[in-house]
Amino acid sequence: MLDVLHSDEFVDQPPPEVYPTLLSRGVYLASIRTMYRLLAASGESSERRAQRGPMKHVKPTLTATAPNQIWTWDITKLRGPLPGVFYCL
């Protein structure tokens, strides 16, 4: 079963996609749950598709050296003295 799950055709597909494909060909090797158990036993129960790692983006900074060089808008809410009271800047 692991050879089938590691084949080029199914290497990046989860068991719920492999199972019906095999059934449509008239091949029954194991249930979906058994496929998950076999993958977990071999330490492969996590995401099987290639994943992109987290990306770090640089915060944009703006520097004005004279008036009216940079225009922006911001909706900042500051917590007020009572619950549910906010001040919008």
PDB file of N, CA and C in Angstrom:
ATOM      1  N   MET A   1       0.821  -1.191   0.000  1.00  0.00           N
ATOM      2  CA  MET A   1       0.000   0.000   0.000  1.00  0.00           C
ATOM      3  C   MET A   1       0.868   1.260   0.000  1.00  0.00           C
ATOM      4  N   LEU A   2       1.953   1.247   0.785  1.00  0.00           N
ATOM      5  CA  LEU A   2       2.830   2.417   0.818  1.00  0.00           C
ATOM      6  C   LEU A   2       3.497   2.646  -0.539  1.00  0.00           C
ATOM      7  N   ASP A   3       3.778   1.562  -1.266  1.00  0.00           N
ATOM      8  CA  ASP A   3       4.356   1.732  -2.604  1.00  0.00           C
ATOM      9  C   ASP A   3       3.385   2.472  -3.519  1.00  0.00           C
ATOM     10  N   VAL A   4       2.100   2.180  -3.395  1.00  0.00           N
ATOM     11  CA  VAL A   4       1.095   2.867  -4.205  1.00  0.00           C
ATOM     12  C   VAL A   4       1.005   4.330  -3.798  1.00  0.00           C
ATOM     13  N   LEU A   5       1.001   4.617  -2.497  1.00  0.00           N
ATOM     14  CA  LEU A   5       0.919   5.999  -2.019  1.00  0.00           C
ATOM     15  C   LEU A   5       2.176   6.796  -2.369  1.00  0.00           C
ATOM     16  N   HIS A   6       3.310   6.109  -2.536  1.00  0.00           N
ATOM     17  CA  HIS A   6       4.559   6.783  -2.894  1.00  0.00           C
ATOM     18  C   HIS A   6       4.790   6.836  -4.398  1.00  0.00           C
ATOM     19  N   SER A   7       3.921   6.242  -5.178  1.00  0.00           N
ATOM     20  CA  SER A   7       4.098   6.253  -6.625  1.00  0.00           C
ATOM     21  C   SER A   7       3.991   7.683  -7.163  1.00  0.00           C
ATOM     22  N   ASP A   8       4.529   7.914  -8.352  1.00  0.00           N
ATOM     23  CA  ASP A   8       4.516   9.262  -8.938  1.00  0.00           C
ATOM     24  C   ASP A   8       3.109   9.816  -9.089  1.00  0.00           C
ATOM     25  N   GLU A   9       2.162   8.935  -9.316  1.00  0.00           N
ATOM     26  CA  GLU A   9       0.777   9.387  -9.540  1.00  0.00           C
ATOM     27  C   GLU A   9       0.123   9.898  -8.263  1.00  0.00           C
ATOM     28  N   PHE A  10       0.427   9.272  -7.145  1.00  0.00           N
ATOM     29  CA  PHE A  10      -0.275   9.578  -5.889  1.00  0.00           C
ATOM     30  C   PHE A  10       0.612  10.239  -4.834  1.00  0.00           C
ATOM     31  N   VAL A  11       1.820  10.613  -5.175  1.00  0.00           N
ATOM     32  CA  VAL A  11       2.755  11.095  -4.161  1.00  0.00           C
ATOM     33  C   VAL A  11       2.275  12.355  -3.445  1.00  0.00           C
ATOM     34  N   ASP A  12       1.488  13.193  -4.116  1.00  0.00           N
ATOM     35  CA  ASP A  12       1.041  14.431  -3.467  1.00  0.00           C
ATOM     36  C   ASP A  12      -0.460  14.464  -3.222  1.00  0.00           C
ATOM     37  N   GLN A  13      -1.100  13.308  -3.215  1.00  0.00           N
ATOM     38  CA  GLN A  13      -2.548  13.256  -2.990  1.00  0.00           C
ATOM     39  C   GLN A  13      -2.856  12.612  -1.639  1.00  0.00           C
ATOM     40  N   PRO A  14      -3.856  13.097  -0.945  1.00  0.00           N
ATOM     41  CA  PRO A  14      -4.249  12.489   0.326  1.00  0.00           C
ATOM     42  C   PRO A  14      -5.072  11.222   0.076  1.00  0.00           C
ATOM     43  N   PRO A  15      -5.211  10.378   1.070  1.00  0.00           N
ATOM     44  CA  PRO A  15      -5.977   9.137   0.906  1.00  0.00           C
ATOM     45  C   PRO A  15      -7.409   9.319   0.390  1.00  0.00           C
ATOM     46  N   PRO A  16      -8.162  10.381   0.784  1.00  0.00           N
ATOM     47  CA  PRO A  16      -9.509  10.510   0.222  1.00  0.00           C
ATOM     48  C   PRO A  16      -9.528  10.743  -1.292  1.00  0.00           C
ATOM     49  N   GLU A  17      -8.414  11.125  -1.885  1.00  0.00           N
ATOM     50  CA  GLU A  17      -8.346  11.258  -3.337  1.00  0.00           C
ATOM     51  C   GLU A  17      -7.796   9.993  -3.993  1.00  0.00           C
ATOM     52  N   VAL A  18      -6.904   9.296  -3.284  1.00  0.00           N
ATOM     53  CA  VAL A  18      -6.323   8.062  -3.823  1.00  0.00           C
ATOM     54  C   VAL A  18      -7.369   6.953  -3.856  1.00  0.00           C
ATOM     55  N   TYR A  19      -8.137   6.834  -2.799  1.00  0.00           N
ATOM     56  CA  TYR A  19      -9.114   5.753  -2.644  1.00  0.00           C
ATOM     57  C   TYR A  19     -10.111   5.678  -3.806  1.00  0.00           C
ATOM     58  N   PRO A  20     -10.828   6.771  -4.175  1.00  0.00           N
ATOM     59  CA  PRO A  20     -11.780   6.651  -5.276  1.00  0.00           C
ATOM     60  C   PRO A  20     -11.110   6.419  -6.631  1.00  0.00           C
ATOM     61  N   THR A  21      -9.892   6.933  -6.798  1.00  0.00           N
ATOM     62  CA  THR A  21      -9.182   6.690  -8.053  1.00  0.00           C
ATOM     63  C   THR A  21      -8.891   5.206  -8.218  1.00  0.00           C
ATOM     64  N   LEU A  22      -8.446   4.582  -7.145  1.00  0.00           N
ATOM     65  CA  LEU A  22      -8.175   3.142  -7.208  1.00  0.00           C
ATOM     66  C   LEU A  22      -9.461   2.345  -7.394  1.00  0.00           C
ATOM     67  N   LEU A  23     -10.531   2.768  -6.714  1.00  0.00           N
ATOM     68  CA  LEU A  23     -11.804   2.051  -6.860  1.00  0.00           C
ATOM     69  C   LEU A  23     -12.349   2.150  -8.279  1.00  0.00           C
ATOM     70  N   SER A  24     -12.151   3.294  -8.931  1.00  0.00           N
ATOM     71  CA  SER A  24     -12.645   3.440 -10.299  1.00  0.00           C
ATOM     72  C   SER A  24     -11.906   2.513 -11.261  1.00  0.00           C
ATOM     73  N   ARG A  25     -10.709   2.093 -10.882  1.00  0.00           N
ATOM     74  CA  ARG A  25      -9.954   1.127 -11.690  1.00  0.00           C
ATOM     75  C   ARG A  25     -10.239  -0.312 -11.286  1.00  0.00           C
ATOM     76  N   GLY A  26     -11.087  -0.484 -10.285  1.00  0.00           N
ATOM     77  CA  GLY A  26     -11.424  -1.828  -9.825  1.00  0.00           C
ATOM     78  C   GLY A  26     -10.401  -2.406  -8.871  1.00  0.00           C
ATOM     79  N   VAL A  27      -9.615  -1.542  -8.225  1.00  0.00           N
ATOM     80  CA  VAL A  27      -8.575  -1.992  -7.295  1.00  0.00           C
ATOM     81  C   VAL A  27      -8.941  -1.544  -5.894  1.00  0.00           C
ATOM     82  N   TYR A  28      -9.032  -2.493  -4.957  1.00  0.00           N
ATOM     83  CA  TYR A  28      -9.271  -2.162  -3.556  1.00  0.00           C
ATOM     84  C   TYR A  28      -8.095  -2.694  -2.758  1.00  0.00           C
ATOM     85  N   LEU A  29      -7.313  -1.793  -2.190  1.00  0.00           N
ATOM     86  CA  LEU A  29      -6.160  -2.206  -1.395  1.00  0.00           C
ATOM     87  C   LEU A  29      -6.398  -2.025   0.098  1.00  0.00           C
ATOM     88  N   ALA A  30      -7.062  -0.931   0.462  1.00  0.00           N
ATOM     89  CA  ALA A  30      -7.317  -0.645   1.872  1.00  0.00           C
ATOM     90  C   ALA A  30      -8.341   0.470   1.961  1.00  0.00           C
ATOM     91  N   SER A  31      -8.897   0.615   3.157  1.00  0.00           N
ATOM     92  CA  SER A  31      -9.835   1.714   3.379  1.00  0.00           C
ATOM     93  C   SER A  31      -9.057   3.013   3.551  1.00  0.00           C
ATOM     94  N   ILE A  32      -9.779   4.130   3.535  1.00  0.00           N
ATOM     95  CA  ILE A  32      -9.137   5.435   3.703  1.00  0.00           C
ATOM     96  C   ILE A  32      -8.465   5.520   5.075  1.00  0.00           C
ATOM     97  N   ARG A  33      -9.155   5.027   6.079  1.00  0.00           N
ATOM     98  CA  ARG A  33      -8.613   5.066   7.439  1.00  0.00           C
ATOM     99  C   ARG A  33      -7.340   4.230   7.543  1.00  0.00           C
ATOM    100  N   THR A  34      -7.302   3.070   6.890  1.00  0.00           N
ATOM    101  CA  THR A  34      -6.106   2.234   6.905  1.00  0.00           C
ATOM    102  C   THR A  34      -4.948   2.935   6.194  1.00  0.00           C
ATOM    103  N   MET A  35      -5.256   3.651   5.111  1.00  0.00           N
ATOM    104  CA  MET A  35      -4.210   4.405   4.430  1.00  0.00           C
ATOM    105  C   MET A  35      -3.626   5.451   5.370  1.00  0.00           C
ATOM    106  N   TYR A  36      -4.490   6.148   6.117  1.00  0.00           N
ATOM    107  CA  TYR A  36      -4.007   7.125   7.087  1.00  0.00           C
ATOM    108  C   TYR A  36      -3.164   6.451   8.168  1.00  0.00           C
ATOM    109  N   ARG A  37      -3.578   5.284   8.638  1.00  0.00           N
ATOM    110  CA  ARG A  37      -2.815   4.571   9.666  1.00  0.00           C
ATOM    111  C   ARG A  37      -1.425   4.188   9.150  1.00  0.00           C
ATOM    112  N   LEU A  38      -1.358   3.705   7.912  1.00  0.00           N
ATOM    113  CA  LEU A  38      -0.069   3.327   7.341  1.00  0.00           C
ATOM    114  C   LEU A  38       0.845   4.544   7.173  1.00  0.00           C
ATOM    115  N   LEU A  39       0.275   5.647   6.731  1.00  0.00           N
ATOM    116  CA  LEU A  39       1.073   6.868   6.598  1.00  0.00           C
ATOM    117  C   LEU A  39       1.546   7.374   7.962  1.00  0.00           C
ATOM    118  N   ALA A  40       0.689   7.285   8.970  1.00  0.00           N
ATOM    119  CA  ALA A  40       1.073   7.731  10.313  1.00  0.00           C
ATOM    120  C   ALA A  40       2.163   6.842  10.888  1.00  0.00           C
ATOM    121  N   ALA A  41       2.075   5.538  10.627  1.00  0.00           N
ATOM    122  CA  ALA A  41       3.080   4.609  11.140  1.00  0.00           C
ATOM    123  C   ALA A  41       4.450   4.876  10.516  1.00  0.00           C
ATOM    124  N   SER A  42       4.475   5.360   9.293  1.00  0.00           N
ATOM    125  CA  SER A  42       5.750   5.653   8.639  1.00  0.00           C
ATOM    126  C   SER A  42       6.146   7.125   8.788  1.00  0.00           C
ATOM    127  N   GLY A  43       5.403   7.872   9.616  1.00  0.00           N
ATOM    128  CA  GLY A  43       5.742   9.257   9.896  1.00  0.00           C
ATOM    129  C   GLY A  43       5.401  10.217   8.764  1.00  0.00           C
ATOM    130  N   GLU A  44       4.404   9.885   7.956  1.00  0.00           N
ATOM    131  CA  GLU A  44       4.045  10.718   6.808  1.00  0.00           C
ATOM    132  C   GLU A  44       2.607  11.211   6.876  1.00  0.00           C
ATOM    133  N   SER A  45       2.079  11.367   8.062  1.00  0.00           N
ATOM    134  CA  SER A  45       0.667  11.734   8.179  1.00  0.00           C
ATOM    135  C   SER A  45       0.433  13.237   8.074  1.00  0.00           C
ATOM    136  N   SER A  46       1.486  14.009   7.916  1.00  0.00           N
ATOM    137  CA  SER A  46       1.302  15.453   7.765  1.00  0.00           C
ATOM    138  C   SER A  46       0.965  15.774   6.314  1.00  0.00           C
ATOM    139  N   GLU A  47       0.935  17.047   5.992  1.00  0.00           N
ATOM    140  CA  GLU A  47       0.610  17.487   4.633  1.00  0.00           C
ATOM    141  C   GLU A  47       1.601  16.878   3.649  1.00  0.00           C
ATOM    142  N   ARG A  48       1.098  16.251   2.576  1.00  0.00           N
ATOM    143  CA  ARG A  48       1.956  15.562   1.621  1.00  0.00           C
ATOM    144  C   ARG A  48       2.355  16.431   0.450  1.00  0.00           C
ATOM    145  N   ARG A  49       1.648  17.560   0.252  1.00  0.00           N
ATOM    146  CA  ARG A  49       2.003  18.443  -0.852  1.00  0.00           C
ATOM    147  C   ARG A  49       3.163  19.344  -0.450  1.00  0.00           C
ATOM    148  N   ALA A  50       3.888  19.826  -1.419  1.00  0.00           N
ATOM    149  CA  ALA A  50       4.989  20.745  -1.144  1.00  0.00           C
ATOM    150  C   ALA A  50       4.414  22.043  -0.577  1.00  0.00           C
ATOM    151  N   GLN A  51       5.022  22.527   0.488  1.00  0.00           N
ATOM    152  CA  GLN A  51       4.529  23.724   1.159  1.00  0.00           C
ATOM    153  C   GLN A  51       5.569  24.830   1.075  1.00  0.00           C
ATOM    154  N   ARG A  52       5.109  26.029   0.850  1.00  0.00           N
ATOM    155  CA  ARG A  52       5.993  27.188   0.878  1.00  0.00           C
ATOM    156  C   ARG A  52       6.109  27.657   2.314  1.00  0.00           C
ATOM    157  N   GLY A  53       7.311  27.958   2.728  1.00  0.00           N
ATOM    158  CA  GLY A  53       7.550  28.413   4.089  1.00  0.00           C
ATOM    159  C   GLY A  53       7.015  29.805   4.317  1.00  0.00           C
ATOM    160  N   PRO A  54       6.945  30.222   5.558  1.00  0.00           N
ATOM    161  CA  PRO A  54       6.453  31.570   5.850  1.00  0.00           C
ATOM    162  C   PRO A  54       7.415  32.609   5.283  1.00  0.00           C
ATOM    163  N   MET A  55       6.851  33.680   4.777  1.00  0.00           N
ATOM    164  CA  MET A  55       7.656  34.740   4.175  1.00  0.00           C
ATOM    165  C   MET A  55       7.684  35.944   5.103  1.00  0.00           C
ATOM    166  N   LYS A  56       8.833  36.565   5.193  1.00  0.00           N
ATOM    167  CA  LYS A  56       8.968  37.765   6.000  1.00  0.00           C
ATOM    168  C   LYS A  56       8.975  38.967   5.068  1.00  0.00           C
ATOM    169  N   HIS A  57       8.074  39.876   5.313  1.00  0.00           N
ATOM    170  CA  HIS A  57       7.978  41.080   4.509  1.00  0.00           C
ATOM    171  C   HIS A  57       8.515  42.258   5.302  1.00  0.00           C
ATOM    172  N   VAL A  58       9.172  43.149   4.627  1.00  0.00           N
ATOM    173  CA  VAL A  58       9.699  44.351   5.261  1.00  0.00           C
ATOM    174  C   VAL A  58       8.573  45.366   5.392  1.00  0.00           C
ATOM    175  N   LYS A  59       8.461  45.963   6.572  1.00  0.00           N
ATOM    176  CA  LYS A  59       7.442  46.986   6.778  1.00  0.00           C
ATOM    177  C   LYS A  59       7.817  48.224   5.975  1.00  0.00           C
ATOM    178  N   PRO A  60       6.865  48.770   5.257  1.00  0.00           N
ATOM    179  CA  PRO A  60       7.195  49.981   4.498  1.00  0.00           C
ATOM    180  C   PRO A  60       7.352  51.167   5.447  1.00  0.00           C
ATOM    181  N   THR A  61       8.328  51.975   5.151  1.00  0.00           N
ATOM    182  CA  THR A  61       8.528  53.185   5.952  1.00  0.00           C
ATOM    183  C   THR A  61       8.518  54.388   5.020  1.00  0.00           C
ATOM    184  N   LEU A  62       7.927  55.448   5.499  1.00  0.00           N
ATOM    185  CA  LEU A  62       7.842  56.689   4.733  1.00  0.00           C
ATOM    186  C   LEU A  62       8.519  57.796   5.523  1.00  0.00           C
ATOM    187  N   THR A  63       9.317  58.571   4.852  1.00  0.00           N
ATOM    188  CA  THR A  63      10.013  59.667   5.513  1.00  0.00           C
ATOM    189  C   THR A  63       9.721  60.960   4.760  1.00  0.00           C
ATOM    190  N   ALA A  64       9.201  61.917   5.470  1.00  0.00           N
ATOM    191  CA  ALA A  64       8.920  63.225   4.872  1.00  0.00           C
ATOM    192  C   ALA A  64       9.983  64.206   5.334  1.00  0.00           C
ATOM    193  N   THR A  65      10.486  64.973   4.386  1.00  0.00           N
ATOM    194  CA  THR A  65      11.483  65.986   4.731  1.00  0.00           C
ATOM    195  C   THR A  65      10.917  67.405   4.657  1.00  0.00           C
ATOM    196  N   ALA A  66       9.659  67.481   4.162  1.00  0.00           N
ATOM    197  CA  ALA A  66       9.003  68.787   4.069  1.00  0.00           C
ATOM    198  C   ALA A  66       7.497  68.561   4.154  1.00  0.00           C
ATOM    199  N   PRO A  67       6.717  69.596   4.413  1.00  0.00           N
ATOM    200  CA  PRO A  67       5.259  69.432   4.491  1.00  0.00           C
ATOM    201  C   PRO A  67       4.665  68.992   3.154  1.00  0.00           C
ATOM    202  N   ASN A  68       3.556  68.242   3.227  1.00  0.00           N
ATOM    203  CA  ASN A  68       2.780  67.770   2.077  1.00  0.00           C
ATOM    204  C   ASN A  68       3.534  66.824   1.142  1.00  0.00           C
ATOM    205  N   GLN A  69       4.534  66.153   1.618  1.00  0.00           N
ATOM    206  CA  GLN A  69       5.223  65.168   0.784  1.00  0.00           C
ATOM    207  C   GLN A  69       4.561  63.797   0.879  1.00  0.00           C
ATOM    208  N   ILE A  70       4.016  63.476   2.026  1.00  0.00           N
ATOM    209  CA  ILE A  70       3.410  62.163   2.243  1.00  0.00           C
ATOM    210  C   ILE A  70       1.997  62.364   2.772  1.00  0.00           C
ATOM    211  N   TRP A  71       1.044  61.713   2.110  1.00  0.00           N
ATOM    212  CA  TRP A  71      -0.342  61.729   2.558  1.00  0.00           C
ATOM    213  C   TRP A  71      -0.749  60.292   2.846  1.00  0.00           C
ATOM    214  N   THR A  72      -1.412  60.105   3.943  1.00  0.00           N
ATOM    215  CA  THR A  72      -1.871  58.758   4.295  1.00  0.00           C
ATOM    216  C   THR A  72      -3.129  58.879   5.130  1.00  0.00           C
ATOM    217  N   TRP A  73      -3.790  57.762   5.313  1.00  0.00           N
ATOM    218  CA  TRP A  73      -4.958  57.746   6.186  1.00  0.00           C
ATOM    219  C   TRP A  73      -4.837  56.547   7.096  1.00  0.00           C
ATOM    220  N   ASP A  74      -5.437  56.688   8.257  1.00  0.00           N
ATOM    221  CA  ASP A  74      -5.338  55.635   9.256  1.00  0.00           C
ATOM    222  C   ASP A  74      -6.615  55.643  10.086  1.00  0.00           C
ATOM    223  N   ILE A  75      -7.127  54.479  10.347  1.00  0.00           N
ATOM    224  CA  ILE A  75      -8.276  54.361  11.237  1.00  0.00           C
ATOM    225  C   ILE A  75      -7.745  53.705  12.510  1.00  0.00           C
ATOM    226  N   THR A  76      -7.404  54.520  13.457  1.00  0.00           N
ATOM    227  CA  THR A  76      -6.870  54.031  14.711  1.00  0.00           C
ATOM    228  C   THR A  76      -7.936  54.223  15.778  1.00  0.00           C
ATOM    229  N   LYS A  77      -8.194  53.170  16.506  1.00  0.00           N
ATOM    230  CA  LYS A  77      -9.164  53.259  17.590  1.00  0.00           C
ATOM    231  C   LYS A  77      -8.431  53.076  18.915  1.00  0.00           C
ATOM    232  N   LEU A  78      -8.608  54.043  19.780  1.00  0.00           N
ATOM    233  CA  LEU A  78      -8.027  53.973  21.116  1.00  0.00           C
ATOM    234  C   LEU A  78      -9.110  53.594  22.113  1.00  0.00           C
ATOM    235  N   ARG A  79      -8.779  52.720  23.013  1.00  0.00           N
ATOM    236  CA  ARG A  79      -9.730  52.267  24.019  1.00  0.00           C
ATOM    237  C   ARG A  79     -10.055  53.413  24.970  1.00  0.00           C
ATOM    238  N   GLY A  80     -11.318  53.609  25.227  1.00  0.00           N
ATOM    239  CA  GLY A  80     -11.765  54.675  26.119  1.00  0.00           C
ATOM    240  C   GLY A  80     -11.825  54.210  27.559  1.00  0.00           C
ATOM    241  N   PRO A  81     -12.355  55.072  28.440  1.00  0.00           N
ATOM    242  CA  PRO A  81     -12.381  54.739  29.859  1.00  0.00           C
ATOM    243  C   PRO A  81     -13.433  53.684  30.217  1.00  0.00           C
ATOM    244  N   LEU A  82     -14.464  53.523  29.375  1.00  0.00           N
ATOM    245  CA  LEU A  82     -15.512  52.549  29.646  1.00  0.00           C
ATOM    246  C   LEU A  82     -15.466  51.429  28.621  1.00  0.00           C
ATOM    247  N   PRO A  83     -15.964  50.246  28.966  1.00  0.00           N
ATOM    248  CA  PRO A  83     -15.997  49.147  27.990  1.00  0.00           C
ATOM    249  C   PRO A  83     -16.867  49.508  26.781  1.00  0.00           C
ATOM    250  N   GLY A  84     -16.350  49.263  25.579  1.00  0.00           N
ATOM    251  CA  GLY A  84     -17.101  49.544  24.374  1.00  0.00           C
ATOM    252  C   GLY A  84     -16.990  50.973  23.881  1.00  0.00           C
ATOM    253  N   VAL A  85     -16.217  51.810  24.566  1.00  0.00           N
ATOM    254  CA  VAL A  85     -16.018  53.200  24.145  1.00  0.00           C
ATOM    255  C   VAL A  85     -14.644  53.295  23.501  1.00  0.00           C
ATOM    256  N   PHE A  86     -14.628  53.750  22.237  1.00  0.00           N
ATOM    257  CA  PHE A  86     -13.371  53.903  21.522  1.00  0.00           C
ATOM    258  C   PHE A  86     -13.310  55.309  20.939  1.00  0.00           C
ATOM    259  N   TYR A  87     -12.095  55.837  20.852  1.00  0.00           N
ATOM    260  CA  TYR A  87     -11.875  57.130  20.227  1.00  0.00           C
ATOM    261  C   TYR A  87     -11.183  56.888  18.891  1.00  0.00           C
ATOM    262  N   CYS A  88     -11.767  57.419  17.825  1.00  0.00           N
ATOM    263  CA  CYS A  88     -11.196  57.273  16.486  1.00  0.00           C
ATOM    264  C   CYS A  88     -10.296  58.449  16.195  1.00  0.00           C
ATOM    265  N   LEU A  89      -9.090  58.175  15.762  1.00  0.00           N
ATOM    266  CA  LEU A  89      -8.140  59.241  15.416  1.00  0.00           C
ATOM    267  C   LEU A  89      -8.136  59.409  13.909  1.00  0.00           C
TER     268      LEU A  89
END
